[in-house]
Coordinates of C-alpha atoms and ligand atoms in Angstrom, one line a residue:
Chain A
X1 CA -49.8 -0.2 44.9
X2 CA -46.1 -1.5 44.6
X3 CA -44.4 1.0 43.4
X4 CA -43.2 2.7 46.8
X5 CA -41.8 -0.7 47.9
X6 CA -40.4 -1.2 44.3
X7 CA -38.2 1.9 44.0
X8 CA -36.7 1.8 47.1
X9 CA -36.0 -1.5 46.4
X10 CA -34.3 -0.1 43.6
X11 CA -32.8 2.7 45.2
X12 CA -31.4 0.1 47.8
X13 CA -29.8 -1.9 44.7
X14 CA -27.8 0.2 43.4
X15 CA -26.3 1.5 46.5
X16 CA -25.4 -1.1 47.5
X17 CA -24.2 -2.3 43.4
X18 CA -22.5 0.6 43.8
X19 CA -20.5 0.4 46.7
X20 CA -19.7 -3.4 45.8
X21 CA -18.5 -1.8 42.5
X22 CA -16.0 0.0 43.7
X23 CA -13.8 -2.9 43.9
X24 CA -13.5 -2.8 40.6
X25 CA -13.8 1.4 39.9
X26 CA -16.7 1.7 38.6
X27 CA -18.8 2.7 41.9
X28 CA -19.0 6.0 40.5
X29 CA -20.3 5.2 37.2
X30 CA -22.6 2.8 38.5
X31 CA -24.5 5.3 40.8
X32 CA -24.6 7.8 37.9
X33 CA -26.0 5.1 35.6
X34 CA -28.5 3.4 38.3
X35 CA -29.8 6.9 39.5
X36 CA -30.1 8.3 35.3
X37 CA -31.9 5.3 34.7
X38 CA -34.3 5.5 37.5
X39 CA -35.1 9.1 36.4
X40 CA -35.7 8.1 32.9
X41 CA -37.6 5.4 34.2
X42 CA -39.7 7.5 36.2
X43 CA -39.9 10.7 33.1
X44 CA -41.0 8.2 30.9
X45 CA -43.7 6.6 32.9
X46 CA -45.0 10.4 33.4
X47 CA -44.6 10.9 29.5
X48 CA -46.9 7.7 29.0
X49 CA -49.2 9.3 31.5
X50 CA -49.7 12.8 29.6
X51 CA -49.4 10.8 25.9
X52 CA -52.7 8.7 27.0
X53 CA -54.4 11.9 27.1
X54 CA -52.6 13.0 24.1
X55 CA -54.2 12.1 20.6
X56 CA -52.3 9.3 19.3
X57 CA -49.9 11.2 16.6
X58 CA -48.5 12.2 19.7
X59 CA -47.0 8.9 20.8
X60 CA -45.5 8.4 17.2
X61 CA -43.6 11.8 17.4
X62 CA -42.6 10.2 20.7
X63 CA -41.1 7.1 18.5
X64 CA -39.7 9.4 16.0
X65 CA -37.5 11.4 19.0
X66 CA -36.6 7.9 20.2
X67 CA -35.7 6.9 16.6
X68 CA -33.4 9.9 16.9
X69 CA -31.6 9.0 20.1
X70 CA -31.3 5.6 18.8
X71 CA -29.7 6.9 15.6
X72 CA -27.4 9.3 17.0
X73 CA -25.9 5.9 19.8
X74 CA -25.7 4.3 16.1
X75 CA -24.0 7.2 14.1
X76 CA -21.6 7.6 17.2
X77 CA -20.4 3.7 16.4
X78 CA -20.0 4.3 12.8
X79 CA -17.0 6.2 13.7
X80 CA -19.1 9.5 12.9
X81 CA -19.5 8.8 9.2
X82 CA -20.3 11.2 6.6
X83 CA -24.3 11.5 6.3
X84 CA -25.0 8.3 8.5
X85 CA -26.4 10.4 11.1
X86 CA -29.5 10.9 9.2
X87 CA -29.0 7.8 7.6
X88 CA -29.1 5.5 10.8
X89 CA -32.5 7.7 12.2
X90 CA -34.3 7.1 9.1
X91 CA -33.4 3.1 8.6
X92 CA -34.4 2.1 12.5
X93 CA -37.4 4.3 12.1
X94 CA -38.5 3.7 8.9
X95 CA -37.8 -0.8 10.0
X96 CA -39.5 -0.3 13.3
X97 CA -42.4 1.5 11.9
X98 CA -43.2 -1.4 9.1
X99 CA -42.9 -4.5 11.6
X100 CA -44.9 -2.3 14.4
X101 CA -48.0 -1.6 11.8
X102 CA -49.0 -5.5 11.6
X103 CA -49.5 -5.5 15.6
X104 CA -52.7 -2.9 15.2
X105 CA -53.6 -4.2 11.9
X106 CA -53.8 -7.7 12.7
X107 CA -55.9 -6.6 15.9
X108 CA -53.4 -8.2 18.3
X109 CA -53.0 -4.4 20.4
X110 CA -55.5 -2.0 19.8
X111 CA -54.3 1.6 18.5
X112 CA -53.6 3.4 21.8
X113 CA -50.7 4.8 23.4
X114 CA -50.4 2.4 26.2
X115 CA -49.3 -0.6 23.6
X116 CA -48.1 1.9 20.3
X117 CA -45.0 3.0 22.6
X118 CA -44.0 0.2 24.0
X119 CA -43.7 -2.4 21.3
X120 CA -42.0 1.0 18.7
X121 CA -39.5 1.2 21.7
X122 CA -38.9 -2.3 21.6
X123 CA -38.0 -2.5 17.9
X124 CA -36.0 0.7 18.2
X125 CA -33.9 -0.3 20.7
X126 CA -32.9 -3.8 18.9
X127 CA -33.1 -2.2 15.4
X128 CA -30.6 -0.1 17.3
X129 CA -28.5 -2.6 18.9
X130 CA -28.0 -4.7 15.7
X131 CA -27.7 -1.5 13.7
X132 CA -24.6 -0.4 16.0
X133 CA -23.3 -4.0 15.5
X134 CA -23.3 -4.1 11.9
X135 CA -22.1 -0.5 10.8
X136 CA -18.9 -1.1 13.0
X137 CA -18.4 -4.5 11.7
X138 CA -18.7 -3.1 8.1
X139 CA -16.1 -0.3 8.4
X140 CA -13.8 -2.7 10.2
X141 CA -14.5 -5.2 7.3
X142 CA -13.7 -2.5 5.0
X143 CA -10.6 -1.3 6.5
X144 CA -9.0 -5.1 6.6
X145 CA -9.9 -6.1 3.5
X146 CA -8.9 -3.0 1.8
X147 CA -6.3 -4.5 -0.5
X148 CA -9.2 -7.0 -1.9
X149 CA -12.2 -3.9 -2.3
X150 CA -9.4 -2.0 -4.4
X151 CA -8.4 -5.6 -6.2
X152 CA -12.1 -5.3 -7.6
X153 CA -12.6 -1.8 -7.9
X154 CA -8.9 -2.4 -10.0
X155 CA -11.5 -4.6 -12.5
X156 CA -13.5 -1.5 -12.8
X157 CA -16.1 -3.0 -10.4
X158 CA -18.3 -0.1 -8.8
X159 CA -17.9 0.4 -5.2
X160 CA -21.3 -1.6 -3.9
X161 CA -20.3 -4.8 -5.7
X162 CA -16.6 -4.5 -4.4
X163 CA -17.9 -4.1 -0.7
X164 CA -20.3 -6.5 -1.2
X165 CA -18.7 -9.3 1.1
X166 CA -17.8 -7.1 3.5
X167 CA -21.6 -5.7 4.1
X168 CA -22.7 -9.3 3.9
X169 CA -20.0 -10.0 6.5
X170 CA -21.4 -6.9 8.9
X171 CA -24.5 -8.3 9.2
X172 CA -24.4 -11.6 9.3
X173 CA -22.3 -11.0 12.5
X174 CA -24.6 -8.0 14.0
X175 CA -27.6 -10.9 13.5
X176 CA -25.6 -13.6 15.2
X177 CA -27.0 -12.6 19.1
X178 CA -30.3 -11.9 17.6
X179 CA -30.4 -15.6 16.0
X180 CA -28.9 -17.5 19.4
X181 CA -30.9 -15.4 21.6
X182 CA -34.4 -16.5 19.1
X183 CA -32.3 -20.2 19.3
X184 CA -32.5 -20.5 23.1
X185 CA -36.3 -18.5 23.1
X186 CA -37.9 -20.5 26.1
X187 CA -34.7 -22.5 27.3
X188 CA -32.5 -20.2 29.0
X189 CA -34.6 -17.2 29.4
X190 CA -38.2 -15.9 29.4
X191 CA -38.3 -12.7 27.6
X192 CA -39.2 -9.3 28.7
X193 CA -42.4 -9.0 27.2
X194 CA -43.8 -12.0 28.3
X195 CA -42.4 -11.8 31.6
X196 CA -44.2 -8.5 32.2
X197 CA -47.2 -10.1 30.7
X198 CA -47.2 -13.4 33.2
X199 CA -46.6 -10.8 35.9
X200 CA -49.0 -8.5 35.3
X201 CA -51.6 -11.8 35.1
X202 CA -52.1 -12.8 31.5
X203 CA -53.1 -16.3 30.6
X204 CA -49.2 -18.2 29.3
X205 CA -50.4 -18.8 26.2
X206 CA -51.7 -15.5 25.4
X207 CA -47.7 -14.2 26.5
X208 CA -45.8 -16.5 24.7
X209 CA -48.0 -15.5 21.1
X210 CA -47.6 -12.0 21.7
X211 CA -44.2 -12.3 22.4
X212 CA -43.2 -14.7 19.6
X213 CA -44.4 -12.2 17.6
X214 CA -43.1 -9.6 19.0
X215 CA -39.7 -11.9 18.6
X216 CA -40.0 -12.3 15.0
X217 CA -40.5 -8.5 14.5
X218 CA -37.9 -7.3 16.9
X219 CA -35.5 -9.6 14.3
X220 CA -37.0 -8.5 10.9
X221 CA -36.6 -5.2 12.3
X222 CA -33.3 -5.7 13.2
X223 CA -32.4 -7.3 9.5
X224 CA -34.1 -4.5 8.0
X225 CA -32.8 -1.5 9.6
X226 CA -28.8 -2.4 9.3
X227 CA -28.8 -3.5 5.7
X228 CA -30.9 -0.4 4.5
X229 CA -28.3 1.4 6.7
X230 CA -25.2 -0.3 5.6
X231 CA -26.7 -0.4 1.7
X232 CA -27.0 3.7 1.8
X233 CA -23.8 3.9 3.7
X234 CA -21.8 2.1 1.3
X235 CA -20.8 5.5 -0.8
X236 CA -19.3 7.6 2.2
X237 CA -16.8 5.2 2.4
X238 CA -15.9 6.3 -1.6
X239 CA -15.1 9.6 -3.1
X240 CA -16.6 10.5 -6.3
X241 CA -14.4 8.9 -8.7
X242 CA -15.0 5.4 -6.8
X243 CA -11.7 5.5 -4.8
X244 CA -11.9 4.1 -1.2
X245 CA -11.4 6.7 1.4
X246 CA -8.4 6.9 2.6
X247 CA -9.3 8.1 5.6
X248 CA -11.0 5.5 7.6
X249 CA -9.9 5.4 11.2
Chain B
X1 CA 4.0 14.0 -33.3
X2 CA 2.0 10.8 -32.1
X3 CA -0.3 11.0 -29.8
X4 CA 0.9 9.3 -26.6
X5 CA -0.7 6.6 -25.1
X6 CA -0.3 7.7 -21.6
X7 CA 0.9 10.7 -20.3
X8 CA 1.4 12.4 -17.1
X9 CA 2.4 16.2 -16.9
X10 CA 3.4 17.8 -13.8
X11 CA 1.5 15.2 -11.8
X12 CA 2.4 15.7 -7.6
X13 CA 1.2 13.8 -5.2
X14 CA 1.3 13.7 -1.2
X15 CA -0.2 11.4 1.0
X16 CA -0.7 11.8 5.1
X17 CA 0.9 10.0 7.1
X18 CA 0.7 9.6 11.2
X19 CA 3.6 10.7 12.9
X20 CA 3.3 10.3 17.1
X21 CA -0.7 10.1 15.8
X22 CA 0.0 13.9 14.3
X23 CA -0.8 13.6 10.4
X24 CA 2.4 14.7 8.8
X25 CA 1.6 15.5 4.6
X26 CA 4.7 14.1 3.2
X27 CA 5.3 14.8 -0.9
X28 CA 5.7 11.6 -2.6
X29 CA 5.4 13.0 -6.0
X30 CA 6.7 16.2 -7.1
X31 CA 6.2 17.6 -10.8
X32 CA 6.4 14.4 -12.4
X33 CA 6.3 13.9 -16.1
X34 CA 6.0 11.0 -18.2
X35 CA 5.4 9.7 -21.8
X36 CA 4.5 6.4 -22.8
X37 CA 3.6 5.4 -26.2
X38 CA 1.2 2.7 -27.8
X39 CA 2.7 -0.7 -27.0
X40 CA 5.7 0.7 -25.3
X41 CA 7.4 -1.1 -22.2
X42 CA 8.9 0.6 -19.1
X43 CA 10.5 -0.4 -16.3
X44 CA 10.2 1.8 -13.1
X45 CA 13.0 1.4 -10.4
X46 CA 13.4 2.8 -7.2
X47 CA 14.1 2.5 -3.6
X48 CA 11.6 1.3 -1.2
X49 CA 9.2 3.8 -0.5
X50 CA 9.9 5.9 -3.2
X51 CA 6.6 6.4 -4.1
X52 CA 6.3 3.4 -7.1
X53 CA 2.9 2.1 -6.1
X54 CA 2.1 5.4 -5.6
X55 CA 2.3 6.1 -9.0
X56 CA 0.9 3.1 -10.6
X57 CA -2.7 3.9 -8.2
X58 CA -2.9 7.7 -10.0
X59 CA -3.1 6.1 -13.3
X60 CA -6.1 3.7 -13.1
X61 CA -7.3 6.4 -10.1
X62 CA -7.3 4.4 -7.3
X63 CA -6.1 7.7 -6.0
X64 CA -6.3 11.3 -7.2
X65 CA -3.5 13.2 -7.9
X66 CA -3.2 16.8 -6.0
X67 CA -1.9 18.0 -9.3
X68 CA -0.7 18.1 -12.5
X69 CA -2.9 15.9 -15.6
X70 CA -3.1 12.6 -16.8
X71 CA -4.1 12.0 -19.9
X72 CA -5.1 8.4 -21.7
X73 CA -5.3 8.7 -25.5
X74 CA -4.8 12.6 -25.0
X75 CA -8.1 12.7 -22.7
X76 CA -8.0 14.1 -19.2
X77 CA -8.4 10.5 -17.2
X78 CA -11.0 12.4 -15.0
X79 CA -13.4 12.5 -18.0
X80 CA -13.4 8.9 -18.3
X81 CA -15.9 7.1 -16.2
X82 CA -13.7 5.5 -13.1
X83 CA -15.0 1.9 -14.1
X84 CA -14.7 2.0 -17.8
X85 CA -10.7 4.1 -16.8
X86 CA -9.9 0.8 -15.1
X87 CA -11.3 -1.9 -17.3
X88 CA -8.9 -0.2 -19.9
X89 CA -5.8 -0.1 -17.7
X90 CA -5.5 -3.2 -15.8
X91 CA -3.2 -3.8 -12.8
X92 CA -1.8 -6.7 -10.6
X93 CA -0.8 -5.3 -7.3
X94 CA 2.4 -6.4 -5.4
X95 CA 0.7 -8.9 -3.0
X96 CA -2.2 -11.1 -5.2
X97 CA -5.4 -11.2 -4.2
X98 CA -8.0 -14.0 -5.2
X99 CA -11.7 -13.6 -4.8
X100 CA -13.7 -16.3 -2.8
X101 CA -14.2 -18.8 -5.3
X102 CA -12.7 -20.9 -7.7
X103 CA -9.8 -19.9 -10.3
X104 CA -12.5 -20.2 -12.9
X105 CA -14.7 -17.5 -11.3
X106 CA -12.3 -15.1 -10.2
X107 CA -10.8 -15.2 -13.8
X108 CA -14.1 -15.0 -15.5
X109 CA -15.1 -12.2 -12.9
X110 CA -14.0 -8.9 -15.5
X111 CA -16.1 -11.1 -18.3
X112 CA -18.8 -11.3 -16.6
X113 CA -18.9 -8.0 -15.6
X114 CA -17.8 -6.3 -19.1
X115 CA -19.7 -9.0 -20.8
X116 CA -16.4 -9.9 -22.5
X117 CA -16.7 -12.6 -24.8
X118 CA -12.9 -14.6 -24.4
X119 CA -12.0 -17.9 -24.2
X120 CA -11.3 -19.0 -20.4
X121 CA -9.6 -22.1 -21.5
X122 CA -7.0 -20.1 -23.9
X123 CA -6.5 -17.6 -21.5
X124 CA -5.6 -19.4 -18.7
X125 CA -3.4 -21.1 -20.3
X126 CA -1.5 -18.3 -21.8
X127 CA -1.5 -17.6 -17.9
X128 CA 0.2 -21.2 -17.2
X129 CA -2.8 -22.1 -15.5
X130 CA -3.1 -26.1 -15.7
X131 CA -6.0 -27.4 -16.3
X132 CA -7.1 -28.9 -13.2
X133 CA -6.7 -25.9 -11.4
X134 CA -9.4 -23.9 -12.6
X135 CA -12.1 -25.3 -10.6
X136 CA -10.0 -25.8 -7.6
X137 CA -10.4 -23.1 -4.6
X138 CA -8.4 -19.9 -5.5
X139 CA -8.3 -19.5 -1.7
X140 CA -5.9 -22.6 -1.0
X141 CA -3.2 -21.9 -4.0
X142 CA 0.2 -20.9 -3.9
X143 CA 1.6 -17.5 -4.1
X144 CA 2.7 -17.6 -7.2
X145 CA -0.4 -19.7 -8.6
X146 CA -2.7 -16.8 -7.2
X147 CA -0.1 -14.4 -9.3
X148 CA -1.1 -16.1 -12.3
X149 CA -4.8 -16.1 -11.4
X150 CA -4.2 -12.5 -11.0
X151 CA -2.5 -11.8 -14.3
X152 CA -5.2 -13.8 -15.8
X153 CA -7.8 -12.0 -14.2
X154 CA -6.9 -8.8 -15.2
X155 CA -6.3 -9.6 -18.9
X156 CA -9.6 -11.3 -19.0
X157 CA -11.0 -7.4 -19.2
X158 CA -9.2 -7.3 -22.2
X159 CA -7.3 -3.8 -21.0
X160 CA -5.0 -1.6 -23.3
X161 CA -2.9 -1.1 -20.7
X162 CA -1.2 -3.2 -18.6
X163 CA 0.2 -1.7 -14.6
X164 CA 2.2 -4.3 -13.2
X165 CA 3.7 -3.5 -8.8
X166 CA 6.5 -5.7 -8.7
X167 CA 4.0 -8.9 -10.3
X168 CA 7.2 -11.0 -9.0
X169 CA 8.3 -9.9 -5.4
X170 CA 6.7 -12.4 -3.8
X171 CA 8.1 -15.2 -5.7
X172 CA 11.3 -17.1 -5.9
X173 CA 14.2 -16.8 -8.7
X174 CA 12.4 -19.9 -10.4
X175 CA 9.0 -18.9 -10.8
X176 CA 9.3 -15.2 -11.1
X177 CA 11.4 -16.2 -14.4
X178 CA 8.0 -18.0 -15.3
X179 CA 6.1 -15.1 -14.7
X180 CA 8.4 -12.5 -16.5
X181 CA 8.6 -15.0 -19.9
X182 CA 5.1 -15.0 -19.5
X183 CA 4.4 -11.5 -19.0
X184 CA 6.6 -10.6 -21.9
X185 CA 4.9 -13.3 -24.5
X186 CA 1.5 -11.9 -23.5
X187 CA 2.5 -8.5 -24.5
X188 CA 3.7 -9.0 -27.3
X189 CA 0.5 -11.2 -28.2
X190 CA -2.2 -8.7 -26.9
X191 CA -0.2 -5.5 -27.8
X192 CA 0.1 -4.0 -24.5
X193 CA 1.3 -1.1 -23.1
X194 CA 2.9 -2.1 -20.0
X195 CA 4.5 -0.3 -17.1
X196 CA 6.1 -2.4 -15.1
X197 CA 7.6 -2.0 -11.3
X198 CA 10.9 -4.0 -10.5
X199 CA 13.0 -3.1 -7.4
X200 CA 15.7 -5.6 -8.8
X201 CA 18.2 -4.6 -11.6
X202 CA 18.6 -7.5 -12.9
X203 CA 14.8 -8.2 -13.6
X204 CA 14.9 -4.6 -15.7
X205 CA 17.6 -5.5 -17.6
X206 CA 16.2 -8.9 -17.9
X207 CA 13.1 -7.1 -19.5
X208 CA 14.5 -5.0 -21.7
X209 CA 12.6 -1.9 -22.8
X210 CA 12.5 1.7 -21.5
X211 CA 14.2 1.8 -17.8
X212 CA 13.2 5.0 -15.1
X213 CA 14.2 5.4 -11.5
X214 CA 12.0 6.9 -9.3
X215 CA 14.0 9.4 -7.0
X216 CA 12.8 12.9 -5.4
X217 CA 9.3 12.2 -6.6
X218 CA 10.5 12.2 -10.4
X219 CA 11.3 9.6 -13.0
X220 CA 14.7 10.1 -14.3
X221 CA 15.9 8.3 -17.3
X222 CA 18.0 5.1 -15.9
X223 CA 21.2 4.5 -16.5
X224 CA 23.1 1.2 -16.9
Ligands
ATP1 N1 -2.4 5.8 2.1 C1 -1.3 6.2 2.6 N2 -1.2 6.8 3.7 C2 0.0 7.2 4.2 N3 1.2 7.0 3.6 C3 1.2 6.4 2.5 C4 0.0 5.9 1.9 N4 0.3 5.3 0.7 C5 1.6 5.4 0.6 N5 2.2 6.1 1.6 C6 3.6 6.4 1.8 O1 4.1 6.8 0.6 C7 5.4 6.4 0.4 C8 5.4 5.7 -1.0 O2 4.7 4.5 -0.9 P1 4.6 3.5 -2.1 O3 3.9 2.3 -1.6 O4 4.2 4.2 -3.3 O5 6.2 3.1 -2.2 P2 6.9 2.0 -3.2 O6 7.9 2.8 -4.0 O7 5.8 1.3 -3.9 O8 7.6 1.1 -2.1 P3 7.9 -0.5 -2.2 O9 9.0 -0.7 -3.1 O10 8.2 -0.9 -0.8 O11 6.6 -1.2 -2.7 C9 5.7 5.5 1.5 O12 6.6 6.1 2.4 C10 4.4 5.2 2.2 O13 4.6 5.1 3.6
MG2 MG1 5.1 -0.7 -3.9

């Protein structure tokens, strides 16, 4: 029973984070953040709670709202481009959902709530992260190397092959974190998932499996969810008669 | 009467602009009109800013007009398909700009795409592209070596029209004569139509054939 001494260990963090942060001005924000977090925290451990007496379709609808949220932090970094709202839900869900099947399928978790929401949050939230990454490097790829994109649509290229580079470009930089982070795996850091694992008493080479794969999934996901996204995004930055938007800021 | 090759009637065309990050919608083009026949050469003219580029990027629709028609071979240019529009009306913009790759892909790049079947050796060399160039880095050239590559480039679509934006301005007296002779002989070889934008006098005259000024958003006929 540590969870009495763990949150106000917490609690105790960030007041004091927070009073050391206002030094620098953000002692505000960092009390609103630290206290939002701990009651998300806390909302989502009692969601878990009701969901394990839930039947399982239950827990994916959960994924599929957190898809959502993860979409709409997404859309908000595309500078709120035409259709990608939709767009970015559907790639990160649909990426997270292939790479999170194999865990049940290959019997490494068995099909129940307590292991289907964690690992789908896990994927989301990267799919997310590299997601963001990419669809705001494209549009600033776009934007710089306008005069080239209209040098081949000029050749009477269609739009995808004259943004080509530029989506290339997006996420080969969104991936870079993703590939040092796998790089240094071990070296500089133990990763969350095997961290809870040691903690909560597994055997080490039971963690660092899981996790690995778990790794490799978070980063296919990842791979997955920005080019679908950046692929179906590619026409919002076009009209109709394959001119790039003028309108791009 | 012939049919014209290109034609604009009563084309306008505004663009937005930021002003103290308020968009402003500033005319550039108002009721303009223009004929250009099968093989003709013109020569637009006209201060900075007056809209030149402007013009050139409503006839191979890299932007729409607001209003008004243009017509290629007496068809609407918005019933041609975009890509097929712009593989007939070719362009080299004021500023070149080479694809990664060598000179020998970026030129065969149309070819490949239209399936063109030319001769890269002949061509670049009506383009005054030495031979040891064409597998060297496009990338690393000179301005007005990447001109060339660009000229090249776009005649390797075989177009029927030719829109040049001041092909020169970024060269020196020397070279730009280069480019101008060779413009000119390609023309004449391929039988283009070719609009042509100068800001300098002396290159229109130098050019001969049909001179406009671009003032108030019109062409007007030029005088000498
Ligand atoms: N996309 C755009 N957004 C805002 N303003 C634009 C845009 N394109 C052109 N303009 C404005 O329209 C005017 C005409 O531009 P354009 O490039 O056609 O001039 P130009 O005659 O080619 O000039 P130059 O001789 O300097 O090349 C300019 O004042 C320019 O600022
Ligand atoms: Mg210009």
């Amino acid at each position: 029973m540590s969870e009495i001494p763990a949150i106000a260990l917490t609690v105790l963090i960030i007041v004091l984070a927070a009073a050391y942060g206002r030094r620098f001005g953000i002692g505000r924000e960092l009390s609103i953040v630290g206290a939002r977090s701990l009651i998300q925290i806390l909302i989502l451990a009692s969601v878990i709670i009701i969901l394990f007496n839930l039947p399982l379709y239950w827990s994916f609808l959960v994924l599929l709202v957190m898809a959502a949220i993860a979409g709409h932090t997404t859309y908000s970094r595309s500078g709120k481009l035409e259709n990608s709202l939709p767009l970015a839900a559907a790639s990160i869900a649909a990426a997270s959902l292939l790479l999170l099947i194999p865990f049940f399928l290959a019997g490494i978790f068995p099909l129940e709530p307590r292991y289907v929401i964690p690992t789908g949050s896990i994927l989301i939230g990267n799919a997310m992260n590299v997601s963001s990454l990419a669809i705001d490097r494209y549009r600033g790829e776009i934007k710089n190397k306008r005069g080239e994109v209209e040098a081949y649509l000029a050749l009477g290229a269609h739009p995808g092959l004259a943004i080509a580079a530029c989506l290339k470009q997006g996420i080969l930089s969104a991936l870079i974190p993703s590939i040092d982070n796998m790089r240094n795996l071990g070296l500089v850091w133990i990763p969350g998932v095997m961290t809870g694992m040691l903690l909560g008493g597994a055997d080490p080479v039971e963690a660092a499996s899981i996790q690995i794969a778990i790794f490799a999934s978070i980063f296919a996901a990842g791979m997955i969810a920005s080019n679908l996204l950046l692929y179906y995004s590619t026409d919002s930055f076009f009209t109709k008669a394959a001119q790039l938007r003028e309108d791009l800021d | 009467m012939e049919q014209a090759h290109i034609e604009l009637k009563n084309v306008s065309k505004s663009v937005l602009r930021k002003v103290n990050n308020v968009k402003v919608r500033t005319q550039i083009l108002s009721s303009l009109d223009l004929k250009v026949q099968q093989g003709e050469l013109i020569t637009i003219m006209g201060a900075s800013g007056s809209g030149k580029s402007t013009l050139l990027r409503l006839i191979n629709r890299l932007s729409e007009i607001d209003s008004g028609i243009i017509l290629l071979n007496g068809r609407d240019i918005r019933d041609h398909n975009p890509m097929e529009l712009r593989k007939k009306i070719g362009m080299v913009f004021q500023l070149p700009v080479v694809f990664r790759g060598s000179v020998r892909e970026n030129i065969a790049f149309g070819m490949k795409l239209w399936k063109n079947d030319i001769d890269l050796d002949a061509l670049a060399d009506d383009a005054a592209i030495p031979k040891n160039l064409l597998d060297a880095d496009a990338g690393q050239l000179s301005i007005g070596e990447k001109q060339r590559v660009c000229i090249a480039r776009a005649l390797a679509n075989q177009p029927e029209v030719l829109l040049l934006d001041e092909p020169t301005s970024s060269l020196d007296y020397k070279a730009a004569g280069k480019i101008e002779m060779l413009l000119l002989d390609l023309r004449t070889k391929k039988n283009l139509t070719v609009l042509w934008v100068t800001h300098e006098r002396e290159q229109a005259e130098r050019i001969g054939g049909r001179r406009l000024i671009l003032m108030e958003g019109r062409l007007e006929e030029g005088h000498v």
